[in-house]
mmCIF file with all atom_site columns, C-alpha atoms in Angstrom:
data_model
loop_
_atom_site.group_PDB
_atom_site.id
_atom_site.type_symbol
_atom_site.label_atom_id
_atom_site.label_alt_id
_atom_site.label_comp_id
_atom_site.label_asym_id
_atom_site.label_entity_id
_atom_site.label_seq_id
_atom_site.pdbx_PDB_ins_code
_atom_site.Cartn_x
_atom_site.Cartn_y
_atom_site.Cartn_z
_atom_site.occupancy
_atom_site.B_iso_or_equiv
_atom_site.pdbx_formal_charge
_atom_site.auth_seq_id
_atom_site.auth_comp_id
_atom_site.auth_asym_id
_atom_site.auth_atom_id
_atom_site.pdbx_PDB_model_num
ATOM 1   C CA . UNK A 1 1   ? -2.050  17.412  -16.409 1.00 52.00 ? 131 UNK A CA 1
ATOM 2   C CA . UNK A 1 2   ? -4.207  15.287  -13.846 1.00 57.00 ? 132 UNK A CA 1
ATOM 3   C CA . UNK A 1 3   ? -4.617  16.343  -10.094 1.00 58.00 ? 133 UNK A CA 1
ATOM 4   C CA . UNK A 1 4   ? -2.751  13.654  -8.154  1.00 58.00 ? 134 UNK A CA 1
ATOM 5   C CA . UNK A 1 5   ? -5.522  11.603  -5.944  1.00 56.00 ? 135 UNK A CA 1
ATOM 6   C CA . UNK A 1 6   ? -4.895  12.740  -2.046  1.00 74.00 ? 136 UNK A CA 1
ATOM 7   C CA . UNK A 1 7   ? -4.713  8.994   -0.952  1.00 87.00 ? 137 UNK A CA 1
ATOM 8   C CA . UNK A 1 8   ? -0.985  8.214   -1.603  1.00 92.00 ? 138 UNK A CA 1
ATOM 9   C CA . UNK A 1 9   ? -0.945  4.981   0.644   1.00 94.00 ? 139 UNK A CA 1
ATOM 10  C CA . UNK A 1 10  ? -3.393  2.514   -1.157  1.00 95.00 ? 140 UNK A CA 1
ATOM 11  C CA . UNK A 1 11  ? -3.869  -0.914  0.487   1.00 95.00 ? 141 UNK A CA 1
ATOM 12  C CA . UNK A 1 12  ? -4.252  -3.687  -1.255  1.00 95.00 ? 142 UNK A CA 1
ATOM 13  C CA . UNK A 1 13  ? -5.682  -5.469  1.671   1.00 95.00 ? 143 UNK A CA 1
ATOM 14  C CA . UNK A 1 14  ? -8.025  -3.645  3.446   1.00 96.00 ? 144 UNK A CA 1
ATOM 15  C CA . UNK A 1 15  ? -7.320  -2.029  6.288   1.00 96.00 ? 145 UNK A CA 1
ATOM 16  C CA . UNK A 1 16  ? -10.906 -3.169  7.959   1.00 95.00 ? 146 UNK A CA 1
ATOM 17  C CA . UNK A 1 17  ? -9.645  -6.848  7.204   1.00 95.00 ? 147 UNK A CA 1
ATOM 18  C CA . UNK A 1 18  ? -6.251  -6.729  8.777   1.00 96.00 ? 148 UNK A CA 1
ATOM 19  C CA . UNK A 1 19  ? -7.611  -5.218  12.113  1.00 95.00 ? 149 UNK A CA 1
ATOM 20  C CA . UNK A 1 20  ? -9.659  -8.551  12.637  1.00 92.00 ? 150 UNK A CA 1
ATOM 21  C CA . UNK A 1 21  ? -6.104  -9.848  13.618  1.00 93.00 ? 151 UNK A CA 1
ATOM 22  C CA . UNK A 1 22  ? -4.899  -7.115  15.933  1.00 95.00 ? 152 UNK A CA 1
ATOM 23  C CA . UNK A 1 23  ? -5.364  -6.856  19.452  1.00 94.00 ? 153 UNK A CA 1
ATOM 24  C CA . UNK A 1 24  ? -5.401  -3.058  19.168  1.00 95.00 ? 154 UNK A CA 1
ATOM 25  C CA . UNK A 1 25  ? -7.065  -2.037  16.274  1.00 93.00 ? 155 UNK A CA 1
ATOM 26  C CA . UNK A 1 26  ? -4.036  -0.449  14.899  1.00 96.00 ? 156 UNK A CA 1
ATOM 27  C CA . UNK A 1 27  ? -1.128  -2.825  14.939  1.00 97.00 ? 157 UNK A CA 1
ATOM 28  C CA . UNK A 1 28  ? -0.148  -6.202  13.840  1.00 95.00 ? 158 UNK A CA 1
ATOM 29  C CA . UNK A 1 29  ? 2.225   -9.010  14.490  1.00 95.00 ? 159 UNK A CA 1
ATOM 30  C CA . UNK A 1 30  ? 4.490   -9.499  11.122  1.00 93.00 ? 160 UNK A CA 1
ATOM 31  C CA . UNK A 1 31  ? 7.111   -11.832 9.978   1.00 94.00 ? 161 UNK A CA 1
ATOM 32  C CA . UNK A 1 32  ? 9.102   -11.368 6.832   1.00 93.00 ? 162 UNK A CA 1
ATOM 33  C CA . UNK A 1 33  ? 9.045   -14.562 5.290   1.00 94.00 ? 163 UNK A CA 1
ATOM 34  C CA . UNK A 1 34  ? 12.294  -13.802 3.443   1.00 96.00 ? 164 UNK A CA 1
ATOM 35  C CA . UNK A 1 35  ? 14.406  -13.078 6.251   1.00 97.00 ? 165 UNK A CA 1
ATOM 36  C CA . UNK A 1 36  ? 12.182  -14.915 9.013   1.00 95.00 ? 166 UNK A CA 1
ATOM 37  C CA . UNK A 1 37  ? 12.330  -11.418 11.113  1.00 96.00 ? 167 UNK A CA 1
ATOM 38  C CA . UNK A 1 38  ? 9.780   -10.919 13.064  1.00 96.00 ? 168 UNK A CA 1
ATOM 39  C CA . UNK A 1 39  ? 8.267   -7.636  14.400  1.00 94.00 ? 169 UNK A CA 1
ATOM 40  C CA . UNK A 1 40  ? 6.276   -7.635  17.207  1.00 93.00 ? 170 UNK A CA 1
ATOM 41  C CA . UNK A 1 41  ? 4.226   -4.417  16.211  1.00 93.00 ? 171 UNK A CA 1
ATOM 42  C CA . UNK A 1 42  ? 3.523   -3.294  13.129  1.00 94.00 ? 172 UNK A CA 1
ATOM 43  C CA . UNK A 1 43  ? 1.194   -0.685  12.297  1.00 96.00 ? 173 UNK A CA 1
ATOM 44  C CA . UNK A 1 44  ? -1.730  -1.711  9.798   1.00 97.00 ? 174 UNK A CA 1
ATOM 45  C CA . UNK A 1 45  ? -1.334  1.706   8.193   1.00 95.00 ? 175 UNK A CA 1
ATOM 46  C CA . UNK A 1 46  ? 2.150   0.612   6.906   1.00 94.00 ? 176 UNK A CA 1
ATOM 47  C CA . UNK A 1 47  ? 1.139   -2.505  5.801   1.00 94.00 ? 177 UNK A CA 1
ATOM 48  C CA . UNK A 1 48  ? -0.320  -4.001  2.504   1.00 94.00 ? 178 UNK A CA 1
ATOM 49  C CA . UNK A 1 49  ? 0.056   -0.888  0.613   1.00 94.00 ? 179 UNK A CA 1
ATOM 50  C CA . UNK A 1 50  ? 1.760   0.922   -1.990  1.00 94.00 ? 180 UNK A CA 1
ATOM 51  C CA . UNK A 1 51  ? 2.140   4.505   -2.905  1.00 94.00 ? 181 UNK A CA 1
ATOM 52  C CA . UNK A 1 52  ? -0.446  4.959   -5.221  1.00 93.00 ? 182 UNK A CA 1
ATOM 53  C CA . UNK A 1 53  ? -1.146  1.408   -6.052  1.00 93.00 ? 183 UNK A CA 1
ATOM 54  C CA . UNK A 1 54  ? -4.016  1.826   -7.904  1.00 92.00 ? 184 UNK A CA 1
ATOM 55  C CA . UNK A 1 55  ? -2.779  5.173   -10.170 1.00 89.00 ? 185 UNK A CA 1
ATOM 56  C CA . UNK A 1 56  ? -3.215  9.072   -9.167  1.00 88.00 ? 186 UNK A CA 1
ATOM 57  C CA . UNK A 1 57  ? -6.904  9.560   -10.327 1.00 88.00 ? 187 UNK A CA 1
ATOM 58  C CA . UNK A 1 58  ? -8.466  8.174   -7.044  1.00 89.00 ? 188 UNK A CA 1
ATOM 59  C CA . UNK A 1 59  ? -11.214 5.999   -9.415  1.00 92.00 ? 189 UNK A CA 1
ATOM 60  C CA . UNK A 1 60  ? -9.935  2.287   -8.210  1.00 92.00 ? 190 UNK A CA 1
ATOM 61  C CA . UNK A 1 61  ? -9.408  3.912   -4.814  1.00 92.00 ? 191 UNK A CA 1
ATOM 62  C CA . UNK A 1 62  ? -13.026 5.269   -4.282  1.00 92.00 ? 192 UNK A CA 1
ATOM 63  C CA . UNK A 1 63  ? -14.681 2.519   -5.853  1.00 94.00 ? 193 UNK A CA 1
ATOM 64  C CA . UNK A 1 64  ? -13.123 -0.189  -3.803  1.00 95.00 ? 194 UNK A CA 1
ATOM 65  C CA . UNK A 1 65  ? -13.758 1.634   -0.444  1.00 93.00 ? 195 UNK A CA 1
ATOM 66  C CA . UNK A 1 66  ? -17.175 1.517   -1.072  1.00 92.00 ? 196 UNK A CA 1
ATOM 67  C CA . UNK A 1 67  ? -17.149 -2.012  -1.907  1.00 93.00 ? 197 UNK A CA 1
ATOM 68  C CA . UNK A 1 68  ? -14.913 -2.814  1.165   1.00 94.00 ? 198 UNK A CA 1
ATOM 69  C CA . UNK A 1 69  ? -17.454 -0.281  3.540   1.00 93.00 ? 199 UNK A CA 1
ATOM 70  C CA . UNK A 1 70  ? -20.262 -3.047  2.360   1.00 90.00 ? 200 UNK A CA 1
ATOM 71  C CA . UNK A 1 71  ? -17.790 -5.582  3.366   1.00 92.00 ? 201 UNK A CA 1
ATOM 72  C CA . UNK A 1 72  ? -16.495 -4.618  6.472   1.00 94.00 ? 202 UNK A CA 1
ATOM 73  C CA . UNK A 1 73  ? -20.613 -4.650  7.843   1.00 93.00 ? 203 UNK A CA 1
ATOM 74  C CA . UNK A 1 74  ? -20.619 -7.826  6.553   1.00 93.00 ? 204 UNK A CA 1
ATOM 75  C CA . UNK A 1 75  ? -17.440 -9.434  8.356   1.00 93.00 ? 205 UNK A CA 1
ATOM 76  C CA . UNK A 1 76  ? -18.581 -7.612  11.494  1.00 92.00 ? 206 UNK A CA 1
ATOM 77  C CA . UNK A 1 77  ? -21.841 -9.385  11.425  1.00 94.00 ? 207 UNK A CA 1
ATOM 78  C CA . UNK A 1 78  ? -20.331 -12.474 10.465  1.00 93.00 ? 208 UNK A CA 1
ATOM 79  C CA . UNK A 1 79  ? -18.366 -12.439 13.789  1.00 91.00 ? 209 UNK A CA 1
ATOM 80  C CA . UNK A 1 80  ? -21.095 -11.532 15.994  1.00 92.00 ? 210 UNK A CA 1
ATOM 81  C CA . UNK A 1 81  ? -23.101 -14.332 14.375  1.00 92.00 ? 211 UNK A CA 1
ATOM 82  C CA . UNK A 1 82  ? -19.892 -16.676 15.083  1.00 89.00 ? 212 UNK A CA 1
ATOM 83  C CA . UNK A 1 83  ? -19.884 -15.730 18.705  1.00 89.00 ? 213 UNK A CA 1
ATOM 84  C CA . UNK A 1 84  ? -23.852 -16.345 18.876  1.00 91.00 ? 214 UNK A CA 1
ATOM 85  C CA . UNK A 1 85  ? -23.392 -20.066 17.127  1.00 90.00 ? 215 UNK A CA 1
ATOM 86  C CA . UNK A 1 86  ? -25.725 -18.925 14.512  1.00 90.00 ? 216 UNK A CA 1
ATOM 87  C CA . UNK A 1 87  ? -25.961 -19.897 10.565  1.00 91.00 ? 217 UNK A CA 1
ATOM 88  C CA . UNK A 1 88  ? -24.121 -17.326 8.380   1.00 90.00 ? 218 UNK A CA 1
ATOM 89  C CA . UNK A 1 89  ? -26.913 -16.529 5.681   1.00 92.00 ? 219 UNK A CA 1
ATOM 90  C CA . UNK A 1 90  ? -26.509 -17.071 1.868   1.00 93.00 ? 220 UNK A CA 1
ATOM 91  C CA . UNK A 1 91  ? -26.124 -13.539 1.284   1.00 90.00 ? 221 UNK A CA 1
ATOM 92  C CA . UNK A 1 92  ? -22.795 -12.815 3.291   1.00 91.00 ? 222 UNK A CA 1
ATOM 93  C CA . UNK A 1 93  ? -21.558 -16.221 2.187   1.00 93.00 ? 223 UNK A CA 1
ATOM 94  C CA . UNK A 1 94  ? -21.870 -14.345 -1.753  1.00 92.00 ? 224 UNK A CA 1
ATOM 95  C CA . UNK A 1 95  ? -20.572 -11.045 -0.122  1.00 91.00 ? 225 UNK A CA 1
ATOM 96  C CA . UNK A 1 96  ? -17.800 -13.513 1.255   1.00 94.00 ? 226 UNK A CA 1
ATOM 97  C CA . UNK A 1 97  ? -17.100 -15.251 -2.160  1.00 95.00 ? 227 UNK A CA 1
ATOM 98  C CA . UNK A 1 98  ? -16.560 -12.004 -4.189  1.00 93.00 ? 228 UNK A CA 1
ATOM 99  C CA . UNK A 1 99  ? -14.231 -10.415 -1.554  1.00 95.00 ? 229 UNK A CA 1
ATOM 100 C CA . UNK A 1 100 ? -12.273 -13.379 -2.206  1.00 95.00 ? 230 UNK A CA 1
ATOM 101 C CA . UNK A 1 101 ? -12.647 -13.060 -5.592  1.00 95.00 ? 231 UNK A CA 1
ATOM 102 C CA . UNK A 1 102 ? -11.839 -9.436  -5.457  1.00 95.00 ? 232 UNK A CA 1
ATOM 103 C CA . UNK A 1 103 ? -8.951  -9.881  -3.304  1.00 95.00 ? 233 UNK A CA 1
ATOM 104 C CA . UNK A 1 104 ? -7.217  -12.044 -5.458  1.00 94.00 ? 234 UNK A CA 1
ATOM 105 C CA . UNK A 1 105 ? -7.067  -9.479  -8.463  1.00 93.00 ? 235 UNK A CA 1
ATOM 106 C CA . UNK A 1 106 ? -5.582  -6.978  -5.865  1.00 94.00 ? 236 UNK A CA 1
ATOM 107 C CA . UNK A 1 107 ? -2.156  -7.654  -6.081  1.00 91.00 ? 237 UNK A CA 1
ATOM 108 C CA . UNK A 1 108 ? 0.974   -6.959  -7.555  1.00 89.00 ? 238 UNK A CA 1
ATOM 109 C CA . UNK A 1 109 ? 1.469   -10.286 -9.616  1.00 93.00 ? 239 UNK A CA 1
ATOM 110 C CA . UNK A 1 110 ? -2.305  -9.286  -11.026 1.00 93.00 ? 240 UNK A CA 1
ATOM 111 C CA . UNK A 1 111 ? -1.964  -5.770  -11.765 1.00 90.00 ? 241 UNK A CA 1
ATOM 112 C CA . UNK A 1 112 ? 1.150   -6.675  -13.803 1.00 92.00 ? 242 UNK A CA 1
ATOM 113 C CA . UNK A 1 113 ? -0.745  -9.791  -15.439 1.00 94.00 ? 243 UNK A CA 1
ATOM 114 C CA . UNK A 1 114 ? -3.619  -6.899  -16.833 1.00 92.00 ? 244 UNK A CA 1
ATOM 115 C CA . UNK A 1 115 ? -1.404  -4.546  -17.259 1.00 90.00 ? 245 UNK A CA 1
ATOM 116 C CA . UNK A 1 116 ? 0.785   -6.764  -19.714 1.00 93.00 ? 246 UNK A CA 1
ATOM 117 C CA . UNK A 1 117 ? -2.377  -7.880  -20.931 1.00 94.00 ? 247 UNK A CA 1
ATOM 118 C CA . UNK A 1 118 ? -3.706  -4.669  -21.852 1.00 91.00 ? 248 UNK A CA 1
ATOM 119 C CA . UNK A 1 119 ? -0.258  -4.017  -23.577 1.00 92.00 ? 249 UNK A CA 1
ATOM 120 C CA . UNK A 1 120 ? -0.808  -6.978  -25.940 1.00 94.00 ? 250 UNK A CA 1
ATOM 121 C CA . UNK A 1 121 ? -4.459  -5.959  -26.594 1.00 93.00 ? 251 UNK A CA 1
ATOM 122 C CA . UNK A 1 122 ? -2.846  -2.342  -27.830 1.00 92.00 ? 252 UNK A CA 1
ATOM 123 C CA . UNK A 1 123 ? -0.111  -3.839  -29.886 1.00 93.00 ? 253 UNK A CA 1
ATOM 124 C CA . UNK A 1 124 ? -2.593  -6.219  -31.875 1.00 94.00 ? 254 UNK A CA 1
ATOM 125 C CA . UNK A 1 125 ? -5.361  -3.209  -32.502 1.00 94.00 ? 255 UNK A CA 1
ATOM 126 C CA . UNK A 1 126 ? -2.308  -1.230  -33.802 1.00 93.00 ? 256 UNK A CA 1
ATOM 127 C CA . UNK A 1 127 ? -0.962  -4.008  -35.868 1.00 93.00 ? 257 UNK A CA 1
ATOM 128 C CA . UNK A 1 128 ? -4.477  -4.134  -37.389 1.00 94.00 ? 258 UNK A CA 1
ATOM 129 C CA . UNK A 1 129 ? -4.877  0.152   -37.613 1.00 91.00 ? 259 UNK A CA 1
ATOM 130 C CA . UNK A 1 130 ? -1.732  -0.210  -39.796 1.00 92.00 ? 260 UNK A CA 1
ATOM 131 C CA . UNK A 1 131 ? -2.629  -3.177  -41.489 1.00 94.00 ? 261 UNK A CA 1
ATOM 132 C CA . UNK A 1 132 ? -5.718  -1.349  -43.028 1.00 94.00 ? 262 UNK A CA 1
ATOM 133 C CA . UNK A 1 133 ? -5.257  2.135   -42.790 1.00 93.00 ? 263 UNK A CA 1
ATOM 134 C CA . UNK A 1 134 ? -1.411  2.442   -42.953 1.00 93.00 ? 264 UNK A CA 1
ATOM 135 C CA . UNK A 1 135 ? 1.064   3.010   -39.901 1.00 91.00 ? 265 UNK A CA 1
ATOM 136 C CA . UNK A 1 136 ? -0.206  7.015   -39.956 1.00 92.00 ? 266 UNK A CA 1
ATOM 137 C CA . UNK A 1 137 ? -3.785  5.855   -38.447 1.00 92.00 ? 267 UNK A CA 1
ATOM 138 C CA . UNK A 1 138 ? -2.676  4.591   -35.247 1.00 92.00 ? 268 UNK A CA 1
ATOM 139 C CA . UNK A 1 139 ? -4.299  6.239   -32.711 1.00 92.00 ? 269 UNK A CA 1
ATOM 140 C CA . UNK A 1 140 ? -1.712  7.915   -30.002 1.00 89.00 ? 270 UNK A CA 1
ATOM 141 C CA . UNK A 1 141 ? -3.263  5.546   -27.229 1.00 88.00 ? 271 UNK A CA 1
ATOM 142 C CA . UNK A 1 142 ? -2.377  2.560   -29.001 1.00 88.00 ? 272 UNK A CA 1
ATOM 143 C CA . UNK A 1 143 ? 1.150   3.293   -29.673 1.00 86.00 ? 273 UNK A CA 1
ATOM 144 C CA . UNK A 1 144 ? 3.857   2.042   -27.499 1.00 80.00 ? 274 UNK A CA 1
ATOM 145 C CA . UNK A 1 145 ? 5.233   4.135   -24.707 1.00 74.00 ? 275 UNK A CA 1
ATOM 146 C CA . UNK A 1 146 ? 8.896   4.647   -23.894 1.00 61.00 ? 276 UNK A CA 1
#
C-alpha cells in the first residue's frame, strides 16, 4: 500500500495567486455564483482546493509548487515593475503565458477530460492485447476497474 501524501488540501489555484486580491494576505472576498451569497471573508486556505486533488503520492503536488515558487517571484516582480511604470520583459511575459497555460489544465472539468482520456487509451491497448495475444495477455493495468 502507498503512504498517503501529508498535503490533504491541494489548491488548484495557487495560494500565492489568490493573495494578490486580499487585503490581508489570508482572506478573500467570495460570492457563490449559484446562490449569489456573498461572504465577506473567506480564508484563501479554504479556497480553490480539494482534498487530495492531485492523488495521495504528493508527485503533482511537489512538482507544481516548485513551478508556482518560480511563479510567484515572477508576479511579485511584475507588480513592482507595474508600480515603477516600467516594461514587463519577454521572459515573465513566457513565465506569464505558461501559468496560464498551466492553470487551465488545473481543474476539475480537465482532470476528468484526461482522466476519461486515459480510460479510452487503456480500453483500445487492451482491445488490441486481446486481439493478438488472446483476452489472457492483458496486462492488469489495462483492465477496467470496478
Amino acid at each position: 500500500m502507498q503512504k498517503q501524501f501529508h498535503t490533504k488540501n491541494q489548491h488548484y489555484v495557487p495560494q500565492f495567486y489568490l493573495r494578490n486580491f486580499s487585503e490581508d494576505g489570508r482572506s478573500l472576498k467570495k460570492v457563490v455564483l449559484s446562490s449569489g451569497k456573498v461572504f465577506e471573508t473567506s480564508s484563501i486556505k479554504g479556497e480553490c482546493s480539494k482534498d487530495y486533488f492531485y492523488g495521495n503520492d504528493g508527485f503533482v503536488e511537489r512538482m507544481l509548487g516548485c513551478i508556482e515558487e518560480d511563479c510567484a517571484e515572477y508576479f511579485r516582480d511584475a507588480l513592482q515593475l507595474k508600480q515603477e511604470k516600467e516594461k514587463i520583459p519577454n521572459k515573465m511575459r513566457c513565465c506569464f503565458a505558461a501559468f496560464a497555460a498551466l492553470q487551465s489544465m488545473r481543474t476539475k472539468k480537465s482532470k476528468t477530460f484526461f482522466a476519461d482520456t486515459d480510460k479510452e487509451h487503456n480500453k483500445i491497448l487492451a482491445g488490441l492485447y486481446e486481439r493478438d495475444y488472446g483476452p489472457d495477455s492483458i496486462p492488469d493495468e489495462l483492465k477496467e476497474k470496478d
